[in-house]
Amino acid sequence: MALPDSGSMQSVSDDPNNPSNWTVVWTELRAPIGHESDKQRWVGYFQPLVHAAGHKQSIWARLRFNPDKVILGTCNSACRDFESSPLAQLFREQLTNDGITFLTCYEFPDDWYHWFQSLLPRRFIYIFWVYFKVPVTEEQKQRVAKSVGIRPPVVLNLRPNQRLQPRLPVKLWATRTEYLHGEEPHIWRDEEAASWRLIKSRHINSFGETNVDKFHGFLRDIGSMEFKEDYCHFEELPRL
């Protein structure tokens, strides 16, 4: 009797090439401004991560409001294996020795792998981090899911190159409950288009609030403890 090929016995739930098994990890780093000016050296810092087993893609961006901080995003099908490996320790030590420190880490199931892979490296991103008390109720989750976030007004006959926001906001919940940072990225065409968020609302009851002010009011109404925001443009980290 011929034994079945081991590959054929692998279930879809165990397949590392199945996007539903990928995890996105976003790490905030404190990095001296200008560290990335030496492109070769900067990319070299992250090679242990890029070469790790299960790695799919890594991107980075320096925040505009907090320019001493960098967001590192990684899509991986074996992120826990890397975190517990000696290679991860070496990776962290190398960054620390050059003045780059780890601040916080957020982990998400990659249900939205398509925006991570195809949109983030090519678009201007505006991000909200929203903090809630534990536990987050189902009612809060449903209200967040129904929120439209910040979206441009509807314009008829809009040409593709005129779109202020080419994709709807993406809402994500962190998988590790000790963090509970809900992130809602807004994907804008560019920095100029993103300035729409500061336009004063013309609604009679808005009291001259900007679109961001109205969104902040919504977040307070659903019981968020705190929220912060920033924006950036991601670049992909190549494999050398």
PDB file of C-alpha atoms in Angstrom:
ATOM      1  CA  MET A   1       0.000   0.000   0.000  1.00  0.00           C
ATOM      2  CA  ALA A   2       1.434   3.361  -1.008  1.00  0.00           C
ATOM      3  CA  LEU A   3       1.587   5.932   1.785  1.00  0.00           C
ATOM      4  CA  PRO A   4      -0.011   9.324   1.039  1.00  0.00           C
ATOM      5  CA  ASP A   5       2.342  12.164   0.323  1.00  0.00           C
ATOM      6  CA  SER A   6       2.952  14.173   3.501  1.00  0.00           C
ATOM      7  CA  GLY A   7       2.139  17.389   1.685  1.00  0.00           C
ATOM      8  CA  SER A   8      -1.303  16.113   0.724  1.00  0.00           C
ATOM      9  CA  MET A   9      -2.074  15.444   4.393  1.00  0.00           C
ATOM     10  CA  GLN A  10      -1.525  19.069   5.363  1.00  0.00           C
ATOM     11  CA  SER A  11      -4.838  20.722   6.095  1.00  0.00           C
ATOM     12  CA  VAL A  12      -5.697  24.180   4.840  1.00  0.00           C
ATOM     13  CA  SER A  13      -5.632  25.393   8.446  1.00  0.00           C
ATOM     14  CA  ASP A  14      -1.936  24.378   8.694  1.00  0.00           C
ATOM     15  CA  ASP A  15      -0.835  25.641   5.298  1.00  0.00           C
ATOM     16  CA  PRO A  16       1.713  28.479   5.774  1.00  0.00           C
ATOM     17  CA  ASN A  17       0.915  29.748   2.281  1.00  0.00           C
ATOM     18  CA  ASN A  18      -2.752  30.203   3.113  1.00  0.00           C
ATOM     19  CA  PRO A  19      -3.272  33.939   3.859  1.00  0.00           C
ATOM     20  CA  SER A  20      -5.791  33.095   6.589  1.00  0.00           C
ATOM     21  CA  ASN A  21      -2.887  31.657   8.610  1.00  0.00           C
ATOM     22  CA  TRP A  22      -0.745  34.757   8.347  1.00  0.00           C
ATOM     23  CA  THR A  23      -0.331  37.130  11.266  1.00  0.00           C
ATOM     24  CA  VAL A  24       0.471  40.819  11.093  1.00  0.00           C
ATOM     25  CA  VAL A  25       2.711  42.220  13.819  1.00  0.00           C
ATOM     26  CA  TRP A  26       3.128  45.990  14.095  1.00  0.00           C
ATOM     27  CA  THR A  27       5.999  47.166  16.300  1.00  0.00           C
ATOM     28  CA  GLU A  28       6.652  50.728  17.399  1.00  0.00           C
ATOM     29  CA  LEU A  29      10.346  51.581  17.576  1.00  0.00           C
ATOM     30  CA  ARG A  30      12.125  54.671  18.803  1.00  0.00           C
ATOM     31  CA  ALA A  31      14.812  55.425  16.226  1.00  0.00           C
ATOM     32  CA  PRO A  32      16.990  58.543  15.988  1.00  0.00           C
ATOM     33  CA  ILE A  33      15.829  60.839  13.195  1.00  0.00           C
ATOM     34  CA  GLY A  34      17.930  60.368  10.073  1.00  0.00           C
ATOM     35  CA  HIS A  35      18.961  56.803  10.913  1.00  0.00           C
ATOM     36  CA  GLU A  36      17.402  55.660   7.644  1.00  0.00           C
ATOM     37  CA  SER A  37      19.494  58.080   5.543  1.00  0.00           C
ATOM     38  CA  ASP A  38      22.022  55.281   5.037  1.00  0.00           C
ATOM     39  CA  LYS A  39      19.601  53.072   3.104  1.00  0.00           C
ATOM     40  CA  GLN A  40      21.852  50.026   2.916  1.00  0.00           C
ATOM     41  CA  ARG A  41      22.585  50.049   6.631  1.00  0.00           C
ATOM     42  CA  TRP A  42      18.938  50.690   7.544  1.00  0.00           C
ATOM     43  CA  VAL A  43      17.659  47.795   5.442  1.00  0.00           C
ATOM     44  CA  GLY A  44      20.453  45.625   6.838  1.00  0.00           C
ATOM     45  CA  TYR A  45      19.138  46.039  10.387  1.00  0.00           C
ATOM     46  CA  PHE A  46      16.011  44.070   9.516  1.00  0.00           C
ATOM     47  CA  GLN A  47      17.504  41.215   7.510  1.00  0.00           C
ATOM     48  CA  PRO A  48      17.189  38.669  10.374  1.00  0.00           C
ATOM     49  CA  LEU A  49      13.450  39.370  10.365  1.00  0.00           C
ATOM     50  CA  VAL A  50      13.112  39.366   6.568  1.00  0.00           C
ATOM     51  CA  HIS A  51      14.954  36.038   6.301  1.00  0.00           C
ATOM     52  CA  ALA A  52      12.997  34.355   9.111  1.00  0.00           C
ATOM     53  CA  ALA A  53      10.994  31.213   8.340  1.00  0.00           C
ATOM     54  CA  GLY A  54       7.425  31.998   7.314  1.00  0.00           C
ATOM     55  CA  HIS A  55       8.186  35.642   6.483  1.00  0.00           C
ATOM     56  CA  LYS A  56       5.899  37.121   3.825  1.00  0.00           C
ATOM     57  CA  GLN A  57       6.504  40.859   3.843  1.00  0.00           C
ATOM     58  CA  SER A  58       7.866  43.652   6.037  1.00  0.00           C
ATOM     59  CA  ILE A  59       7.304  47.389   5.738  1.00  0.00           C
ATOM     60  CA  TRP A  60       8.347  50.421   7.749  1.00  0.00           C
ATOM     61  CA  ALA A  61       7.375  54.075   8.111  1.00  0.00           C
ATOM     62  CA  ARG A  62       8.482  57.025  10.214  1.00  0.00           C
ATOM     63  CA  LEU A  63       5.547  58.773  11.875  1.00  0.00           C
ATOM     64  CA  ARG A  64       4.889  62.410  10.942  1.00  0.00           C
ATOM     65  CA  PHE A  65       3.536  63.704  14.279  1.00  0.00           C
ATOM     66  CA  ASN A  66       6.139  61.748  16.270  1.00  0.00           C
ATOM     67  CA  PRO A  67       9.175  61.633  13.984  1.00  0.00           C
ATOM     68  CA  ASP A  68      11.376  59.877  16.535  1.00  0.00           C
ATOM     69  CA  LYS A  69       9.127  56.812  16.192  1.00  0.00           C
ATOM     70  CA  VAL A  70       9.041  54.189  13.450  1.00  0.00           C
ATOM     71  CA  ILE A  71       6.351  51.594  12.753  1.00  0.00           C
ATOM     72  CA  LEU A  72       7.613  48.208  11.601  1.00  0.00           C
ATOM     73  CA  GLY A  73       4.940  45.974  10.081  1.00  0.00           C
ATOM     74  CA  THR A  74       5.571  42.295   9.377  1.00  0.00           C
ATOM     75  CA  CYS A  75       3.353  39.633   7.821  1.00  0.00           C
ATOM     76  CA  ASN A  76       4.480  36.162   8.854  1.00  0.00           C
ATOM     77  CA  SER A  77       2.996  32.672   9.131  1.00  0.00           C
ATOM     78  CA  ALA A  78       5.337  31.703  11.984  1.00  0.00           C
ATOM     79  CA  CYS A  79       5.798  34.883  14.005  1.00  0.00           C
ATOM     80  CA  ARG A  80       5.710  33.119  17.405  1.00  0.00           C
ATOM     81  CA  ASP A  81       8.505  30.787  16.282  1.00  0.00           C
ATOM     82  CA  PHE A  82      10.645  33.766  15.337  1.00  0.00           C
ATOM     83  CA  GLU A  83       9.922  35.628  18.593  1.00  0.00           C
ATOM     84  CA  SER A  84      11.194  32.704  20.650  1.00  0.00           C
ATOM     85  CA  SER A  85      14.249  32.042  18.490  1.00  0.00           C
ATOM     86  CA  PRO A  86      17.886  33.081  19.163  1.00  0.00           C
ATOM     87  CA  LEU A  87      17.714  34.994  15.867  1.00  0.00           C
ATOM     88  CA  ALA A  88      15.089  37.323  17.343  1.00  0.00           C
ATOM     89  CA  GLN A  89      17.307  38.036  20.344  1.00  0.00           C
ATOM     90  CA  LEU A  90      20.210  38.844  18.029  1.00  0.00           C
ATOM     91  CA  PHE A  91      17.918  41.073  15.948  1.00  0.00           C
ATOM     92  CA  ARG A  92      16.830  43.062  19.001  1.00  0.00           C
ATOM     93  CA  GLU A  93      20.347  43.374  20.396  1.00  0.00           C
ATOM     94  CA  GLN A  94      21.659  44.675  17.079  1.00  0.00           C
ATOM     95  CA  LEU A  95      19.010  47.397  16.965  1.00  0.00           C
ATOM     96  CA  THR A  96      19.512  48.339  20.623  1.00  0.00           C
ATOM     97  CA  ASN A  97      23.271  48.635  20.150  1.00  0.00           C
ATOM     98  CA  ASP A  98      22.651  51.235  17.427  1.00  0.00           C
ATOM     99  CA  GLY A  99      20.239  53.287  19.520  1.00  0.00           C
ATOM    100  CA  ILE A 100      16.948  51.807  18.246  1.00  0.00           C
ATOM    101  CA  THR A 101      14.628  50.709  21.043  1.00  0.00           C
ATOM    102  CA  PHE A 102      11.427  48.636  21.064  1.00  0.00           C
ATOM    103  CA  LEU A 103       8.378  50.407  22.515  1.00  0.00           C
ATOM    104  CA  THR A 104       5.166  48.442  21.938  1.00  0.00           C
ATOM    105  CA  CYS A 105       3.971  45.555  19.805  1.00  0.00           C
ATOM    106  CA  TYR A 106       0.501  44.865  18.336  1.00  0.00           C
ATOM    107  CA  GLU A 107      -0.555  41.570  16.819  1.00  0.00           C
ATOM    108  CA  PHE A 108      -3.484  41.049  14.438  1.00  0.00           C
ATOM    109  CA  PRO A 109      -4.878  38.075  12.542  1.00  0.00           C
ATOM    110  CA  ASP A 110      -4.319  39.004   8.907  1.00  0.00           C
ATOM    111  CA  ASP A 111      -7.904  38.948   7.713  1.00  0.00           C
ATOM    112  CA  TRP A 112      -6.966  41.976   5.607  1.00  0.00           C
ATOM    113  CA  TYR A 113      -3.751  40.611   4.099  1.00  0.00           C
ATOM    114  CA  HIS A 114      -4.627  42.235   0.758  1.00  0.00           C
ATOM    115  CA  TRP A 115      -4.375  45.769   2.164  1.00  0.00           C
ATOM    116  CA  PHE A 116      -1.130  44.922   3.917  1.00  0.00           C
ATOM    117  CA  GLN A 117       0.430  43.438   0.804  1.00  0.00           C
ATOM    118  CA  SER A 118      -0.842  45.679  -1.951  1.00  0.00           C
ATOM    119  CA  LEU A 119      -2.006  48.964  -0.410  1.00  0.00           C
ATOM    120  CA  LEU A 120       0.146  49.952   2.551  1.00  0.00           C
ATOM    121  CA  PRO A 121       3.458  50.206   0.665  1.00  0.00           C
ATOM    122  CA  ARG A 122       1.837  52.376  -2.034  1.00  0.00           C
ATOM    123  CA  ARG A 123      -0.524  54.674  -0.130  1.00  0.00           C
ATOM    124  CA  PHE A 124      -0.506  57.470   2.395  1.00  0.00           C
ATOM    125  CA  ILE A 125      -1.871  56.072   5.674  1.00  0.00           C
ATOM    126  CA  TYR A 126      -3.659  57.864   8.508  1.00  0.00           C
ATOM    127  CA  ILE A 127      -3.896  55.684  11.635  1.00  0.00           C
ATOM    128  CA  PHE A 128      -5.992  55.831  14.800  1.00  0.00           C
ATOM    129  CA  TRP A 129      -5.007  53.794  17.863  1.00  0.00           C
ATOM    130  CA  VAL A 130      -8.024  53.463  20.160  1.00  0.00           C
ATOM    131  CA  TYR A 131      -7.721  52.154  23.726  1.00  0.00           C
ATOM    132  CA  PHE A 132     -10.592  50.432  25.556  1.00  0.00           C
ATOM    133  CA  LYS A 133     -10.978  49.019  29.042  1.00  0.00           C
ATOM    134  CA  VAL A 134     -10.968  45.248  29.403  1.00  0.00           C
ATOM    135  CA  PRO A 135     -13.236  43.529  28.569  1.00  0.00           C
ATOM    136  CA  VAL A 136     -14.510  45.130  25.390  1.00  0.00           C
ATOM    137  CA  THR A 137     -18.226  44.443  25.030  1.00  0.00           C
ATOM    138  CA  GLU A 138     -19.883  43.074  21.929  1.00  0.00           C
ATOM    139  CA  GLU A 139     -21.963  46.246  21.754  1.00  0.00           C
ATOM    140  CA  GLN A 140     -18.792  48.352  21.561  1.00  0.00           C
ATOM    141  CA  LYS A 141     -17.372  46.115  18.845  1.00  0.00           C
ATOM    142  CA  GLN A 142     -20.566  46.354  16.825  1.00  0.00           C
ATOM    143  CA  ARG A 143     -20.679  50.147  17.113  1.00  0.00           C
ATOM    144  CA  VAL A 144     -17.060  50.395  16.011  1.00  0.00           C
ATOM    145  CA  ALA A 145     -17.778  48.054  13.100  1.00  0.00           C
ATOM    146  CA  LYS A 146     -20.661  50.258  11.954  1.00  0.00           C
ATOM    147  CA  SER A 147     -18.698  53.510  12.174  1.00  0.00           C
ATOM    148  CA  VAL A 148     -17.659  55.066   8.890  1.00  0.00           C
ATOM    149  CA  GLY A 149     -14.618  56.783  10.349  1.00  0.00           C
ATOM    150  CA  ILE A 150     -13.362  59.718   8.304  1.00  0.00           C
ATOM    151  CA  ARG A 151     -14.508  59.533   4.727  1.00  0.00           C
ATOM    152  CA  PRO A 152     -14.556  62.127   1.962  1.00  0.00           C
ATOM    153  CA  PRO A 153     -17.922  63.476   0.779  1.00  0.00           C
ATOM    154  CA  VAL A 154     -19.593  61.738  -2.144  1.00  0.00           C
ATOM    155  CA  VAL A 155     -18.760  63.399  -5.443  1.00  0.00           C
ATOM    156  CA  LEU A 156     -20.537  62.394  -8.636  1.00  0.00           C
ATOM    157  CA  ASN A 157     -18.501  61.557 -11.747  1.00  0.00           C
ATOM    158  CA  LEU A 158     -15.260  61.507  -9.785  1.00  0.00           C
ATOM    159  CA  ARG A 159     -12.273  60.517 -11.878  1.00  0.00           C
ATOM    160  CA  PRO A 160      -9.908  57.889 -10.375  1.00  0.00           C
ATOM    161  CA  ASN A 161      -7.026  60.332 -10.006  1.00  0.00           C
ATOM    162  CA  GLN A 162      -9.247  62.695  -8.023  1.00  0.00           C
ATOM    163  CA  ARG A 163     -10.127  60.259  -5.258  1.00  0.00           C
ATOM    164  CA  LEU A 164      -9.164  61.562  -1.859  1.00  0.00           C
ATOM    165  CA  GLN A 165      -9.463  58.169  -0.185  1.00  0.00           C
ATOM    166  CA  PRO A 166      -9.165  55.213  -2.570  1.00  0.00           C
ATOM    167  CA  ARG A 167     -10.192  52.614   0.038  1.00  0.00           C
ATOM    168  CA  LEU A 168     -12.623  52.525   2.950  1.00  0.00           C
ATOM    169  CA  PRO A 169     -11.188  52.578   6.490  1.00  0.00           C
ATOM    170  CA  VAL A 170      -9.974  49.258   7.849  1.00  0.00           C
ATOM    171  CA  LYS A 171     -10.906  48.297  11.416  1.00  0.00           C
ATOM    172  CA  LEU A 172      -8.817  45.758  13.319  1.00  0.00           C
ATOM    173  CA  TRP A 173      -8.790  44.377  16.864  1.00  0.00           C
ATOM    174  CA  ALA A 174      -5.543  43.283  18.470  1.00  0.00           C
ATOM    175  CA  THR A 175      -5.433  39.557  19.255  1.00  0.00           C
ATOM    176  CA  ARG A 176      -3.551  39.902  22.532  1.00  0.00           C
ATOM    177  CA  THR A 177      -5.998  41.178  25.122  1.00  0.00           C
ATOM    178  CA  GLU A 178      -3.338  42.847  27.233  1.00  0.00           C
ATOM    179  CA  TYR A 179      -3.067  45.478  24.510  1.00  0.00           C
ATOM    180  CA  LEU A 180      -6.558  45.929  23.054  1.00  0.00           C
ATOM    181  CA  HIS A 181      -5.459  48.604  20.639  1.00  0.00           C
ATOM    182  CA  GLY A 182      -8.064  48.892  17.904  1.00  0.00           C
ATOM    183  CA  GLU A 183      -6.445  50.368  14.808  1.00  0.00           C
ATOM    184  CA  GLU A 184      -8.347  52.003  11.990  1.00  0.00           C
ATOM    185  CA  PRO A 185      -6.130  52.959   9.056  1.00  0.00           C
ATOM    186  CA  HIS A 186      -7.484  55.374   6.471  1.00  0.00           C
ATOM    187  CA  ILE A 187      -5.831  54.997   3.091  1.00  0.00           C
ATOM    188  CA  TRP A 188      -5.440  58.349   1.361  1.00  0.00           C
ATOM    189  CA  ARG A 189      -4.053  59.176  -2.037  1.00  0.00           C
ATOM    190  CA  ASP A 190      -1.382  61.482  -0.593  1.00  0.00           C
ATOM    191  CA  GLU A 191      -0.701  63.957   2.216  1.00  0.00           C
ATOM    192  CA  GLU A 192      -2.549  66.797   0.494  1.00  0.00           C
ATOM    193  CA  ALA A 193      -5.681  64.679   0.133  1.00  0.00           C
ATOM    194  CA  ALA A 194      -5.490  63.663   3.799  1.00  0.00           C
ATOM    195  CA  SER A 195      -5.914  67.327   4.802  1.00  0.00           C
ATOM    196  CA  TRP A 196      -9.624  66.801   4.135  1.00  0.00           C
ATOM    197  CA  ARG A 197      -9.853  65.507   7.706  1.00  0.00           C
ATOM    198  CA  LEU A 198      -9.325  69.068   8.984  1.00  0.00           C
ATOM    199  CA  ILE A 199     -12.128  70.661   6.973  1.00  0.00           C
ATOM    200  CA  LYS A 200     -14.817  72.283   9.096  1.00  0.00           C
ATOM    201  CA  SER A 201     -18.133  70.459   8.925  1.00  0.00           C
ATOM    202  CA  ARG A 202     -21.011  72.492   7.539  1.00  0.00           C
ATOM    203  CA  HIS A 203     -23.671  70.631   9.481  1.00  0.00           C
ATOM    204  CA  ILE A 204     -25.829  73.062  11.439  1.00  0.00           C
ATOM    205  CA  ASN A 205     -25.267  71.223  14.737  1.00  0.00           C
ATOM    206  CA  SER A 206     -21.550  70.651  14.372  1.00  0.00           C
ATOM    207  CA  PHE A 207     -20.440  73.956  15.944  1.00  0.00           C
ATOM    208  CA  GLY A 208     -17.654  74.268  13.413  1.00  0.00           C
ATOM    209  CA  GLU A 209     -16.052  70.934  14.258  1.00  0.00           C
ATOM    210  CA  THR A 210     -13.629  69.377  11.837  1.00  0.00           C
ATOM    211  CA  ASN A 211     -14.201  65.877  10.526  1.00  0.00           C
ATOM    212  CA  VAL A 212     -11.524  64.612  12.922  1.00  0.00           C
ATOM    213  CA  ASP A 213     -13.278  66.344  15.850  1.00  0.00           C
ATOM    214  CA  LYS A 214     -16.522  64.556  15.002  1.00  0.00           C
ATOM    215  CA  PHE A 215     -14.759  61.226  14.838  1.00  0.00           C
ATOM    216  CA  HIS A 216     -13.092  61.850  18.202  1.00  0.00           C
ATOM    217  CA  GLY A 217     -16.533  62.613  19.645  1.00  0.00           C
ATOM    218  CA  PHE A 218     -17.800  59.272  18.375  1.00  0.00           C
ATOM    219  CA  LEU A 219     -14.861  57.458  20.000  1.00  0.00           C
ATOM    220  CA  ARG A 220     -15.588  59.125  23.339  1.00  0.00           C
ATOM    221  CA  ASP A 221     -19.274  58.210  23.063  1.00  0.00           C
ATOM    222  CA  ILE A 222     -18.521  54.493  22.702  1.00  0.00           C
ATOM    223  CA  GLY A 223     -16.374  54.472  25.833  1.00  0.00           C
ATOM    224  CA  SER A 224     -12.800  54.639  24.547  1.00  0.00           C
ATOM    225  CA  MET A 225     -10.285  55.499  27.263  1.00  0.00           C
ATOM    226  CA  GLU A 226      -7.794  57.214  25.025  1.00  0.00           C
ATOM    227  CA  PHE A 227      -6.869  57.516  21.376  1.00  0.00           C
ATOM    228  CA  LYS A 228      -3.945  58.755  19.380  1.00  0.00           C
ATOM    229  CA  GLU A 229      -3.365  59.345  15.715  1.00  0.00           C
ATOM    230  CA  ASP A 230      -0.555  59.747  13.239  1.00  0.00           C
ATOM    231  CA  TYR A 231       0.134  59.346   9.571  1.00  0.00           C
ATOM    232  CA  CYS A 232       2.910  58.000   7.430  1.00  0.00           C
ATOM    233  CA  HIS A 233       3.959  56.477   4.135  1.00  0.00           C
ATOM    234  CA  PHE A 234       5.251  52.901   4.269  1.00  0.00           C
ATOM    235  CA  GLU A 235       8.201  51.493   2.370  1.00  0.00           C
ATOM    236  CA  GLU A 236       8.907  47.806   1.860  1.00  0.00           C
ATOM    237  CA  LEU A 237      11.981  46.198   3.380  1.00  0.00           C
ATOM    238  CA  PRO A 238      13.728  44.169   0.644  1.00  0.00           C
ATOM    239  CA  ARG A 239      15.544  40.900   1.120  1.00  0.00           C
ATOM    240  CA  LEU A 240      19.269  41.302   0.548  1.00  0.00           C
TER     241      LEU A 240
END
